[in-house]
Amino acid sequence: MNTPNPVISLQENASSFFEKVYSKNIDQMQCKQGCSKCCQTDISIFEVEAQRVRDWFNSLDSEKRNSLRQTWQIEGDKKNCVFLVNDSCTIYEARPLICRTQGLPLYLSSENSLDYCRLNFEKGDPDKSDWLNLERMNTLLSIAAKSIKKDERVRLVKLKKELQAL
């Protein structure tokens, strides 16, 4: 029997939580396709998340893979994520956990602070039930990655180059 990947489960739970919060606060959240304000970074992700991106990419038919490789040749703004093209995520279906939580109200318990996109919740802080405890999520991700012995970090820039070479 195949054991489910705990990182994929965590990603799916985060996506479900985002959808719940978004549906509840749709009039307060600006997150939508074409908004890429949170994608202005060069990040590293756990190897297990990089593997999910690889698996997703390899599951595409050759025409789609070639199309993505062509798309990735477009030079974007250097401050943006390398997978962002024309304000759209080219790996959206397989995006890492951090990308699935952007736009949510993120609670940092160690600092007792709440952070969220300045475009969201302009009328005031959202309900506490809509907060995502960022430290808890990061701890769960780290434990999940270690449990399957894929806790090394991979920069997205390196992952993109690897996918282009496949």
mmCIF file of C-alpha atoms in Angstrom:
data_model
loop_
_atom_site.group_PDB
_atom_site.id
_atom_site.type_symbol
_atom_site.label_atom_id
_atom_site.label_comp_id
_atom_site.label_asym_id
_atom_site.label_seq_id
_atom_site.Cartn_x
_atom_site.Cartn_y
_atom_site.Cartn_z
ATOM 1 C CA MET A 1 0.000 0.000 0.000
ATOM 2 C CA ASN A 2 1.282 3.446 -0.927
ATOM 3 C CA THR A 3 1.688 5.761 2.067
ATOM 4 C CA PRO A 4 0.339 9.235 1.313
ATOM 5 C CA ASN A 5 2.938 11.971 1.109
ATOM 6 C CA PRO A 6 2.452 14.105 4.256
ATOM 7 C CA VAL A 7 3.676 17.239 2.476
ATOM 8 C CA ILE A 8 1.076 16.874 -0.266
ATOM 9 C CA SER A 9 -1.576 16.406 2.431
ATOM 10 C CA LEU A 10 -0.349 19.564 4.163
ATOM 11 C CA GLN A 11 -0.414 21.488 0.868
ATOM 12 C CA GLU A 12 -3.947 20.308 0.138
ATOM 13 C CA ASN A 13 -5.091 21.252 3.653
ATOM 14 C CA ALA A 14 -3.547 24.706 3.238
ATOM 15 C CA SER A 15 -5.315 25.161 -0.108
ATOM 16 C CA SER A 16 -8.629 24.099 1.450
ATOM 17 C CA PHE A 17 -8.119 26.522 4.341
ATOM 18 C CA PHE A 18 -7.321 29.312 1.886
ATOM 19 C CA GLU A 19 -10.508 28.584 -0.081
ATOM 20 C CA LYS A 20 -12.572 28.601 3.127
ATOM 21 C CA VAL A 21 -11.119 31.931 4.277
ATOM 22 C CA TYR A 22 -11.395 33.416 0.791
ATOM 23 C CA SER A 23 -15.048 32.370 0.413
ATOM 24 C CA LYS A 24 -15.879 33.841 3.805
ATOM 25 C CA ASN A 25 -14.004 37.104 3.118
ATOM 26 C CA ILE A 26 -14.366 37.466 -0.650
ATOM 27 C CA ASP A 27 -15.259 41.152 -0.310
ATOM 28 C CA GLN A 28 -12.076 41.735 1.730
ATOM 29 C CA MET A 29 -9.547 39.784 -0.343
ATOM 30 C CA GLN A 30 -7.994 40.880 -3.620
ATOM 31 C CA CYS A 31 -6.332 37.525 -4.359
ATOM 32 C CA LYS A 32 -7.169 36.310 -7.851
ATOM 33 C CA GLN A 33 -5.518 35.182 -11.055
ATOM 34 C CA GLY A 34 -3.361 38.010 -12.332
ATOM 35 C CA CYS A 35 -2.473 39.360 -8.891
ATOM 36 C CA SER A 36 1.158 38.562 -8.220
ATOM 37 C CA LYS A 37 2.035 40.979 -5.425
ATOM 38 C CA CYS A 38 3.112 38.087 -3.187
ATOM 39 C CA CYS A 39 5.304 36.503 -5.875
ATOM 40 C CA GLN A 40 8.097 39.046 -5.624
ATOM 41 C CA THR A 41 10.718 36.854 -4.111
ATOM 42 C CA ASP A 42 13.329 34.201 -4.744
ATOM 43 C CA ILE A 43 12.677 31.396 -2.302
ATOM 44 C CA SER A 44 13.915 27.950 -1.478
ATOM 45 C CA ILE A 45 11.613 25.022 -0.820
ATOM 46 C CA PHE A 46 12.055 21.560 0.633
ATOM 47 C CA GLU A 47 13.267 18.881 -1.767
ATOM 48 C CA VAL A 48 9.976 17.022 -1.296
ATOM 49 C CA GLU A 49 8.076 20.034 -2.654
ATOM 50 C CA ALA A 50 10.550 20.364 -5.523
ATOM 51 C CA GLN A 51 9.904 16.698 -6.304
ATOM 52 C CA ARG A 52 6.181 17.380 -6.461
ATOM 53 C CA VAL A 53 6.854 20.111 -9.044
ATOM 54 C CA ARG A 54 9.082 17.706 -11.011
ATOM 55 C CA ASP A 55 6.449 14.955 -10.894
ATOM 56 C CA TRP A 56 3.744 17.376 -12.017
ATOM 57 C CA PHE A 57 5.944 18.653 -14.858
ATOM 58 C CA ASN A 58 6.816 15.115 -15.975
ATOM 59 C CA SER A 59 3.127 14.142 -15.938
ATOM 60 C CA LEU A 60 2.380 16.754 -18.600
ATOM 61 C CA ASP A 61 2.323 15.713 -22.229
ATOM 62 C CA SER A 62 5.422 16.632 -24.232
ATOM 63 C CA GLU A 63 3.653 19.487 -26.009
ATOM 64 C CA LYS A 64 2.739 21.155 -22.704
ATOM 65 C CA ARG A 65 6.247 20.603 -21.287
ATOM 66 C CA ASN A 66 7.791 22.167 -24.395
ATOM 67 C CA SER A 67 5.348 25.060 -24.189
ATOM 68 C CA LEU A 68 6.345 25.693 -20.574
ATOM 69 C CA ARG A 69 10.033 25.562 -21.457
ATOM 70 C CA GLN A 70 9.400 28.199 -24.134
ATOM 71 C CA THR A 71 7.399 30.311 -21.685
ATOM 72 C CA TRP A 72 10.203 30.110 -19.129
ATOM 73 C CA GLN A 73 12.604 31.616 -21.671
ATOM 74 C CA ILE A 74 10.796 34.941 -21.219
ATOM 75 C CA GLU A 75 12.899 37.140 -18.997
ATOM 76 C CA GLY A 76 10.752 38.470 -16.202
ATOM 77 C CA ASP A 77 11.413 41.009 -13.510
ATOM 78 C CA LYS A 78 14.401 39.752 -11.504
ATOM 79 C CA LYS A 79 12.600 40.458 -8.217
ATOM 80 C CA ASN A 80 9.763 38.075 -9.104
ATOM 81 C CA CYS A 81 9.520 34.336 -8.668
ATOM 82 C CA VAL A 82 11.162 32.561 -11.598
ATOM 83 C CA PHE A 83 7.932 30.671 -12.338
ATOM 84 C CA LEU A 84 5.881 33.865 -12.641
ATOM 85 C CA VAL A 85 5.200 34.872 -16.261
ATOM 86 C CA ASN A 86 2.861 37.726 -17.170
ATOM 87 C CA ASP A 87 1.557 37.827 -13.587
ATOM 88 C CA SER A 88 0.579 34.160 -13.750
ATOM 89 C CA CYS A 89 2.084 31.180 -11.927
ATOM 90 C CA THR A 90 3.237 28.589 -14.436
ATOM 91 C CA ILE A 91 3.390 25.806 -11.804
ATOM 92 C CA TYR A 92 0.150 26.708 -10.012
ATOM 93 C CA GLU A 93 -1.133 23.127 -9.744
ATOM 94 C CA ALA A 94 2.077 22.003 -8.016
ATOM 95 C CA ARG A 95 3.007 25.248 -6.242
ATOM 96 C CA PRO A 96 4.769 24.968 -2.868
ATOM 97 C CA LEU A 97 3.072 25.382 0.490
ATOM 98 C CA ILE A 98 4.279 28.949 1.000
ATOM 99 C CA CYS A 99 2.573 29.977 -2.232
ATOM 100 C CA ARG A 100 -0.686 28.331 -1.169
ATOM 101 C CA THR A 101 -0.876 30.474 1.967
ATOM 102 C CA GLN A 102 -0.063 33.913 0.584
ATOM 103 C CA GLY A 103 -2.929 36.339 1.033
ATOM 104 C CA LEU A 104 -4.081 34.637 4.212
ATOM 105 C CA PRO A 105 -3.788 36.366 7.564
ATOM 106 C CA LEU A 106 -0.571 34.832 8.906
ATOM 107 C CA TYR A 107 -0.170 34.734 12.676
ATOM 108 C CA LEU A 108 3.310 34.648 14.221
ATOM 109 C CA SER A 109 2.790 33.388 17.758
ATOM 110 C CA SER A 110 6.408 34.014 18.826
ATOM 111 C CA GLU A 111 5.924 37.700 18.015
ATOM 112 C CA ASN A 112 2.192 37.815 18.768
ATOM 113 C CA SER A 113 1.723 39.539 15.431
ATOM 114 C CA LEU A 114 -0.581 39.200 12.458
ATOM 115 C CA ASP A 115 0.535 39.882 8.897
ATOM 116 C CA TYR A 116 -1.363 39.864 5.629
ATOM 117 C CA CYS A 117 -1.227 41.453 2.203
ATOM 118 C CA ARG A 118 -1.878 45.188 2.414
ATOM 119 C CA LEU A 119 -4.467 44.771 -0.357
ATOM 120 C CA ASN A 120 -6.542 42.452 1.834
ATOM 121 C CA PHE A 121 -8.654 43.178 4.914
ATOM 122 C CA GLU A 122 -8.592 46.955 4.493
ATOM 123 C CA LYS A 123 -11.616 47.245 6.811
ATOM 124 C CA GLY A 124 -9.784 45.656 9.726
ATOM 125 C CA ASP A 125 -8.319 42.403 10.952
ATOM 126 C CA PRO A 126 -10.156 39.231 9.979
ATOM 127 C CA ASP A 127 -11.709 36.867 12.508
ATOM 128 C CA LYS A 128 -9.183 34.912 14.534
ATOM 129 C CA SER A 129 -10.614 31.681 13.083
ATOM 130 C CA ASP A 130 -9.280 32.854 9.697
ATOM 131 C CA TRP A 131 -5.702 33.246 10.890
ATOM 132 C CA LEU A 132 -3.097 30.697 9.838
ATOM 133 C CA ASN A 133 -0.438 30.035 12.467
ATOM 134 C CA LEU A 134 2.643 30.346 10.264
ATOM 135 C CA GLU A 135 5.098 28.860 12.745
ATOM 136 C CA ARG A 136 2.881 25.813 13.281
ATOM 137 C CA MET A 137 2.534 25.311 9.538
ATOM 138 C CA ASN A 138 6.290 25.634 8.991
ATOM 139 C CA THR A 139 6.947 23.159 11.820
ATOM 140 C CA LEU A 140 4.512 20.658 10.300
ATOM 141 C CA LEU A 141 6.154 21.098 6.897
ATOM 142 C CA SER A 142 9.609 20.533 8.355
ATOM 143 C CA ILE A 143 8.479 17.400 10.230
ATOM 144 C CA ALA A 144 6.712 16.060 7.142
ATOM 145 C CA ALA A 145 9.762 16.661 4.948
ATOM 146 C CA LYS A 146 12.069 14.979 7.476
ATOM 147 C CA SER A 147 9.707 12.018 7.848
ATOM 148 C CA ILE A 148 10.258 11.106 4.219
ATOM 149 C CA LYS A 149 13.927 12.121 4.296
ATOM 150 C CA LYS A 150 13.561 14.948 1.790
ATOM 151 C CA ASP A 151 14.289 17.955 3.982
ATOM 152 C CA GLU A 152 17.092 19.505 1.935
ATOM 153 C CA ARG A 153 16.302 22.919 0.470
ATOM 154 C CA VAL A 154 16.130 23.708 -3.260
ATOM 155 C CA ARG A 155 16.099 27.221 -4.710
ATOM 156 C CA LEU A 156 13.347 27.789 -7.259
ATOM 157 C CA VAL A 157 15.905 29.245 -9.678
ATOM 158 C CA LYS A 158 17.777 25.933 -9.637
ATOM 159 C CA LEU A 159 14.565 23.912 -9.990
ATOM 160 C CA LYS A 160 13.508 25.921 -13.040
ATOM 161 C CA LYS A 161 16.875 25.333 -14.737
ATOM 162 C CA GLU A 162 16.573 21.630 -13.989
ATOM 163 C CA LEU A 163 13.080 21.441 -15.513
ATOM 164 C CA GLN A 164 14.199 23.345 -18.593
ATOM 165 C CA ALA A 165 16.928 20.754 -19.143
ATOM 166 C CA LEU A 166 14.585 17.738 -18.946
#
